[in-house]
Amino acid sequence: MIVLGIESSCDETAAAVYGDRGLLSNVIASQTVHEQFGGVVPELASRAHHKTISATVQQALAEADVAPGEVDCIGVTQGPGLMGSLLVGLCFAKGFSLAHDVPLIGVNHMNAHIYANFIDDTPAYPFVALTVSGGHTRLELVRAAFQHKKLGETRDDAAGEAFDKIGKLLGLSYPAGPVMDRHAKGGDPSTFDFPQAMIDQGYEFSFSGLKTAVRYFLDEKREADSEFISNYLADICASVSHAITEVLVVKLKRALENHGIDTAVLAGGVAANSMLRHKVDERVRQAGYRVYIPKMAYCTDNAAMIAITAYMKAQRGEMEGVDVRPYARLSERQ
Ligand code: KG4
Ligand code: ZN
């Protein structure tokens, strides 16, 4: 079986081919138009997807050495995401499905981040999944393929959003998560004490208070020293990263212990964060748990994760017709 996967939920136009022999290609066209605005502009994202999707799919097929007629089924991100962006990928996939008479499979982007772990590995069920991206922060108990029970999620900002918004306050380019990660490596995480919201209880997260705390902190410090940010950038980045990753790792470990689960799976763009990886390694893996983290390219948005999730659904016979509908939020799923 050969599956063509398409991802267009946010600001990456991506296509990948996954088959019985594994991943055959994985192409990403990242949109740079948003950098000047410090965040994704939905209208510009849709236009950029429309401009590049055809060439991106063609490149993914060419790199996999697969002709369009050899594709057995097509998987496409159905949601959650920006509606205009989702529609571009979905309409392209529907056209491809009709033209080549192949089934279409709608893929939940959040699930796909988790199943990215199956590209190079085979995590055993049950496991606890921590999905941390620009739009979501979520802990789930996954008992079997596609049997997910939500344990908790963020009440406001996602972890990646916190990195991006705080990075913007520091004058860093968008997306600020990877930039803060780089600066944090040269800093001391214990320099400044930032809030670790809701760390003592449950599985819910909240990161908007951290952003506000950092804003007031910077305003105050800059009054006394206009060069404060440039003088302490590495220490600020390390201290902020510490506050965010501490909450994530403590709650992940709590979920594992309370549910008697011995396997943890990380997913989403923030799973690329080196301080989070280091803490999970030290405090979860070295405590005896099995830990899976996708390689960097499969952490941030990509189509390989869409293709493998569609492949897994196809193997279960979960094929759909061309009436797959997009949903901007998980709660709008029909
Ligand atoms: O999963 P993803 O590509 O897109 C969403 O589905 O949201 O995640 C993007 C997010 C952005 O907020 C970005 O700043 C963050 O992941 N990110 C990082 C790192 N790499 C990407 N955050 C912290 N450290 C990183 N190394
Ligand atoms: Zn994502």
Coordinates of C-alpha atoms and ligand atoms in Angstrom, one line a residue:
M1 CA 0.0 0.0 0.0
I2 CA 1.2 3.5 -0.9
V3 CA -0.2 6.5 0.9
L4 CA 0.2 10.2 -0.1
G5 CA -0.1 12.5 3.0
I6 CA -0.9 16.2 2.8
E7 CA -0.5 18.7 5.7
S8 CA -1.7 22.4 5.5
S9 CA -3.2 23.2 8.9
C10 CA -1.0 26.2 9.7
D11 CA 2.1 27.7 8.0
E12 CA 3.8 24.6 6.5
T13 CA 2.7 23.2 3.2
A14 CA 3.8 19.6 3.3
A15 CA 3.5 16.3 1.4
A16 CA 4.9 12.9 2.1
V17 CA 4.7 9.3 0.8
Y18 CA 4.5 6.4 3.2
G19 CA 4.4 2.8 2.0
D20 CA 4.8 -0.8 3.2
R21 CA 8.6 -0.2 3.2
G22 CA 8.3 2.9 5.4
L23 CA 8.7 6.6 4.7
L24 CA 9.5 7.2 1.0
S25 CA 9.6 11.0 1.0
N26 CA 8.9 14.0 3.2
V27 CA 8.8 17.4 1.7
I28 CA 8.1 20.7 3.5
A29 CA 7.6 24.2 2.1
S30 CA 7.8 26.5 5.1
Q31 CA 6.2 29.9 4.8
T32 CA 8.4 32.9 5.6
V33 CA 5.9 35.6 4.9
H34 CA 4.7 35.6 8.5
E35 CA 8.1 36.5 10.1
Q36 CA 7.6 40.3 9.6
F37 CA 4.3 40.1 11.5
G38 CA 5.6 38.0 14.5
G39 CA 2.9 35.4 14.1
V40 CA 0.9 33.5 11.5
V41 CA -1.4 35.7 9.4
P42 CA -4.3 33.3 8.3
E43 CA -5.1 34.9 5.0
L44 CA -1.5 35.0 3.9
A45 CA -1.1 31.3 5.0
S46 CA -4.0 30.2 2.8
R47 CA -2.6 32.1 -0.2
A48 CA 0.9 30.6 0.3
H49 CA -0.5 27.1 0.6
H50 CA -2.4 27.6 -2.6
K51 CA 0.7 28.8 -4.3
T52 CA 3.0 25.9 -3.3
I53 CA 0.8 22.8 -2.7
S54 CA 0.9 21.5 -6.3
A55 CA 4.7 21.6 -6.5
T56 CA 5.1 20.2 -3.0
V57 CA 3.0 17.2 -3.8
Q58 CA 4.7 16.7 -7.1
Q59 CA 8.1 16.8 -5.4
A60 CA 7.0 14.3 -2.7
L61 CA 5.9 11.8 -5.4
A62 CA 9.0 12.4 -7.5
E63 CA 11.4 11.9 -4.5
A64 CA 9.5 8.7 -3.6
D65 CA 9.7 7.6 -7.2
V66 CA 5.9 7.0 -7.2
A67 CA 3.6 8.0 -10.1
P68 CA 0.3 9.6 -9.2
G69 CA -1.5 6.5 -10.5
E70 CA 0.4 4.3 -8.1
V71 CA -1.0 6.0 -5.0
D72 CA -3.5 3.7 -3.2
C73 CA -5.0 6.2 -0.8
I74 CA -4.6 9.8 0.2
G75 CA -4.4 11.1 3.8
V76 CA -5.1 14.8 4.6
T77 CA -5.2 16.9 7.7
Q78 CA -8.8 17.5 8.5
G79 CA -8.2 19.7 11.7
P80 CA -7.6 21.3 14.0
G81 CA -6.1 24.3 12.3
L82 CA -6.8 27.5 10.4
M83 CA -9.9 26.9 8.3
G84 CA -8.6 28.7 5.2
S85 CA -5.4 26.7 5.3
L86 CA -7.1 23.4 6.0
L87 CA -9.4 24.0 3.0
V88 CA -6.5 24.3 0.6
G89 CA -5.0 20.9 1.5
L90 CA -8.4 19.2 1.8
C91 CA -9.6 20.5 -1.6
F92 CA -6.4 19.4 -3.3
A93 CA -6.7 16.0 -1.7
K94 CA -10.3 15.7 -2.8
G95 CA -9.4 16.6 -6.4
F96 CA -6.6 14.0 -6.3
S97 CA -8.9 11.4 -4.8
L98 CA -11.5 12.0 -7.5
A99 CA -9.0 12.2 -10.4
H100 CA -7.3 8.9 -9.5
D101 CA -10.2 7.2 -7.9
V102 CA -8.5 6.5 -4.6
P103 CA -10.0 6.7 -1.1
L104 CA -9.5 9.8 1.1
I105 CA -8.7 9.6 4.8
G106 CA -9.2 12.6 7.1
V107 CA -6.4 12.8 9.7
N108 CA -6.6 14.5 13.1
H109 CA -3.4 16.7 13.3
M110 CA -3.0 16.2 17.0
N111 CA -3.2 12.4 16.7
A112 CA -0.7 12.6 13.8
H113 CA 1.8 14.4 16.0
I114 CA 1.6 11.3 18.4
Y115 CA 1.8 8.7 15.6
A116 CA 5.0 10.5 14.2
N117 CA 6.6 8.3 16.9
F118 CA 5.8 5.2 14.8
I119 CA 7.9 6.4 11.8
D120 CA 11.2 5.2 13.2
D121 CA 10.0 3.2 16.3
T122 CA 7.1 1.1 17.6
P123 CA 6.0 2.3 21.0
A124 CA 4.0 -0.4 22.9
Y125 CA 0.5 0.5 24.1
P126 CA -0.7 1.7 26.6
F127 CA 1.3 4.9 26.8
V128 CA 0.9 8.5 28.0
A129 CA 1.3 11.0 25.3
L130 CA 2.4 14.6 25.9
T131 CA 1.6 16.7 22.9
V132 CA 3.2 20.2 23.0
S133 CA 2.9 22.4 20.0
G134 CA 2.2 26.0 19.0
G135 CA -1.5 25.5 19.3
H136 CA -1.9 22.7 21.9
T137 CA -0.6 21.3 25.1
R138 CA -2.3 18.1 26.0
L139 CA -1.7 14.9 28.1
E140 CA -3.5 11.8 26.9
L141 CA -3.7 8.2 27.9
V142 CA -3.5 6.1 24.7
R143 CA -4.7 2.5 25.4
A144 CA -4.5 1.3 21.8
A145 CA -4.3 2.8 18.4
F146 CA -6.8 5.6 18.1
Q147 CA -8.1 5.0 21.6
H148 CA -7.2 8.3 23.3
K149 CA -8.4 9.5 26.7
K150 CA -7.7 13.1 27.4
L151 CA -6.2 13.6 30.9
G152 CA -5.7 17.4 30.7
E153 CA -4.9 20.3 28.4
T154 CA -4.0 23.9 28.6
R155 CA -6.6 26.4 29.8
D156 CA -5.1 29.3 27.9
D157 CA -1.9 29.5 25.9
A158 CA -0.1 26.4 24.5
A159 CA 3.5 25.8 25.5
G160 CA 4.8 26.7 22.1
E161 CA 2.7 29.8 22.1
A162 CA 4.2 30.8 25.5
F163 CA 7.7 30.4 23.9
D164 CA 6.7 32.5 20.9
K165 CA 4.9 35.3 22.8
I166 CA 7.7 35.6 25.4
G167 CA 10.3 35.5 22.6
K168 CA 8.4 38.4 20.9
L169 CA 8.7 40.4 24.2
L170 CA 12.4 39.8 24.0
G171 CA 12.6 41.0 20.4
L172 CA 13.4 37.5 19.0
S173 CA 12.2 36.5 15.5
Y174 CA 9.2 34.3 15.0
P175 CA 8.8 31.4 15.7
A176 CA 10.8 32.2 18.9
G177 CA 10.7 28.7 20.4
P178 CA 13.9 27.4 18.6
V179 CA 15.6 30.7 19.0
M180 CA 15.0 30.7 22.8
D181 CA 16.2 27.2 22.9
R182 CA 19.5 28.2 21.3
H183 CA 20.0 31.2 23.7
A184 CA 19.0 29.1 26.7
K185 CA 21.9 26.7 26.2
G186 CA 24.3 29.5 27.2
G187 CA 22.3 30.6 30.2
D188 CA 21.7 29.6 33.8
P189 CA 18.1 28.5 34.4
S190 CA 18.1 29.4 38.1
T191 CA 18.9 33.1 37.5
F192 CA 15.3 34.3 37.5
D193 CA 12.4 32.7 39.3
F194 CA 9.3 32.6 37.0
P195 CA 5.9 31.1 37.9
Q196 CA 5.3 27.4 37.2
A197 CA 1.5 27.6 37.1
M198 CA -0.6 24.7 38.5
I199 CA 2.5 22.5 39.0
D200 CA 1.3 20.9 42.2
Q201 CA -2.0 19.5 41.0
G202 CA -3.6 17.5 38.2
Y203 CA -2.9 17.4 34.5
E204 CA -4.2 20.8 33.3
F205 CA -1.8 23.5 32.2
S206 CA -1.8 27.3 32.1
F207 CA 0.9 29.5 30.5
S208 CA -0.6 32.9 30.0
G209 CA 0.3 34.0 33.6
L210 CA 4.0 33.3 32.8
K211 CA 3.8 35.5 29.8
T212 CA 2.3 38.4 31.9
A213 CA 4.8 37.8 34.7
V214 CA 7.7 38.0 32.2
R215 CA 6.3 41.2 30.6
Y216 CA 6.1 43.0 34.1
F217 CA 9.5 41.7 35.0
L218 CA 11.1 43.1 31.8
D219 CA 9.3 46.4 32.2
E220 CA 10.6 46.8 35.7
K221 CA 14.2 45.7 34.9
R222 CA 14.4 47.9 31.8
E223 CA 13.5 51.0 33.8
A224 CA 16.7 50.5 35.8
D225 CA 18.9 49.2 32.9
S226 CA 17.9 49.8 29.3
E227 CA 20.3 47.1 28.1
F228 CA 18.9 44.5 30.5
I229 CA 17.5 42.2 27.8
S230 CA 20.8 42.1 25.8
N231 CA 22.9 41.7 28.9
Y232 CA 20.9 38.8 30.3
L233 CA 19.3 37.3 27.2
A234 CA 20.7 33.8 27.7
D235 CA 19.7 33.7 31.4
I236 CA 16.2 35.0 30.7
C237 CA 15.7 32.4 28.0
A238 CA 17.1 29.6 30.2
S239 CA 14.9 30.7 33.2
V240 CA 11.7 30.9 31.0
S241 CA 12.5 27.5 29.4
H242 CA 13.0 26.1 32.9
A243 CA 9.6 27.3 34.1
I244 CA 7.8 25.9 31.0
T245 CA 9.6 22.5 30.8
E246 CA 9.4 21.9 34.6
V247 CA 5.6 22.0 34.5
L248 CA 5.6 19.7 31.5
V249 CA 7.9 17.1 32.9
V250 CA 6.3 17.0 36.4
K251 CA 2.8 16.5 34.9
L252 CA 4.0 13.9 32.5
K253 CA 5.6 11.9 35.3
R254 CA 2.5 12.3 37.5
A255 CA 0.3 10.9 34.7
L256 CA 2.6 7.9 34.3
E257 CA 2.8 7.2 38.0
N258 CA -0.9 7.7 38.7
H259 CA -2.0 5.5 35.8
G260 CA 0.6 2.8 36.3
I261 CA 1.9 3.3 32.7
D262 CA 5.6 2.6 31.8
T263 CA 5.8 4.3 28.4
A264 CA 5.9 8.0 27.6
V265 CA 5.5 9.4 24.1
L266 CA 6.3 13.0 23.3
A267 CA 4.9 14.9 20.3
G268 CA 4.7 18.3 18.7
G269 CA 7.1 21.2 17.9
V270 CA 8.0 21.8 21.6
A271 CA 9.2 18.2 21.9
A272 CA 12.2 19.5 19.9
N273 CA 13.2 21.7 22.9
S274 CA 16.5 20.6 24.2
M275 CA 15.9 21.4 27.9
L276 CA 12.6 19.4 27.8
R277 CA 14.4 16.5 26.1
H278 CA 17.2 16.6 28.7
K279 CA 14.8 16.7 31.7
V280 CA 12.6 13.9 30.3
D281 CA 15.8 11.8 29.7
E282 CA 17.1 12.5 33.3
R283 CA 13.9 12.3 35.3
V284 CA 11.6 9.9 33.3
R285 CA 13.8 7.6 31.2
Q286 CA 16.5 7.2 33.8
A287 CA 13.8 6.5 36.4
G288 CA 13.0 3.3 34.3
Y289 CA 10.3 4.5 31.9
R290 CA 10.5 3.8 28.2
V291 CA 10.5 7.2 26.4
Y292 CA 9.9 7.9 22.8
I293 CA 10.5 11.3 21.1
P294 CA 10.4 11.7 17.3
K295 CA 13.5 13.0 15.6
M296 CA 13.4 16.8 15.1
A297 CA 12.0 16.8 11.6
Y298 CA 9.0 14.8 12.7
C299 CA 8.3 16.9 15.8
T300 CA 7.3 20.1 14.1
D301 CA 4.5 20.1 11.5
N302 CA 5.2 17.7 8.6
A303 CA 3.3 15.4 6.3
A304 CA 5.2 12.2 7.2
M305 CA 3.1 12.1 10.4
I306 CA -0.1 12.6 8.3
A307 CA 0.9 9.8 5.8
I308 CA 1.7 7.3 8.5
T309 CA -1.5 8.0 10.5
A310 CA -3.5 7.6 7.3
Y311 CA -1.6 4.4 6.5
M312 CA -2.5 3.0 10.0
K313 CA -6.2 4.0 9.5
A314 CA -6.2 2.4 6.0
Q315 CA -4.8 -0.9 7.5
R316 CA -7.8 -0.9 9.8
G317 CA -10.1 -0.3 6.8
E318 CA -11.0 3.2 8.0
M319 CA -11.3 4.7 4.4
E320 CA -13.6 7.6 3.7
G321 CA -15.1 9.2 0.7
V322 CA -14.7 12.7 -0.6
D323 CA -17.1 14.1 2.0
V324 CA -14.3 14.5 4.6
R325 CA -15.0 17.8 6.4
P326 CA -12.5 20.3 7.9
Y327 CA -12.8 21.4 11.5
A328 CA -10.9 24.4 13.0
R329 CA -11.3 23.1 16.6
L330 CA -11.5 19.6 17.9
S331 CA -14.9 20.5 19.5
E332 CA -16.3 21.2 16.0
R333 CA -15.5 17.7 14.8
Q334 CA -18.6 15.9 13.4
Ligands
KG4_1 O1 3.9 21.3 16.1 P1 4.2 22.6 15.5 O2 5.2 22.6 14.3 O3 3.0 23.4 15.1 C1 1.7 23.3 15.7 O4 1.0 22.3 15.4 O5 1.5 24.3 16.4 O6 4.8 23.4 16.7 C2 5.3 24.7 16.5 C3 5.7 25.3 17.8 C4 6.1 26.8 17.8 O7 5.4 27.4 18.8 C5 7.6 26.8 18.0 O8 8.1 27.9 18.6 C6 7.7 25.6 18.9 O9 6.8 24.6 18.4 N1 9.1 25.0 18.9 C7 9.9 25.0 19.9 C8 11.2 24.4 19.5 N2 11.0 24.1 18.2 C9 9.7 24.4 17.8 N3 9.8 25.5 21.2 C10 10.8 25.4 22.0 N4 12.0 24.8 21.7 C11 12.2 24.4 20.4 N5 13.4 23.8 20.1
ZN2 ZN 1.3 20.7 14.7

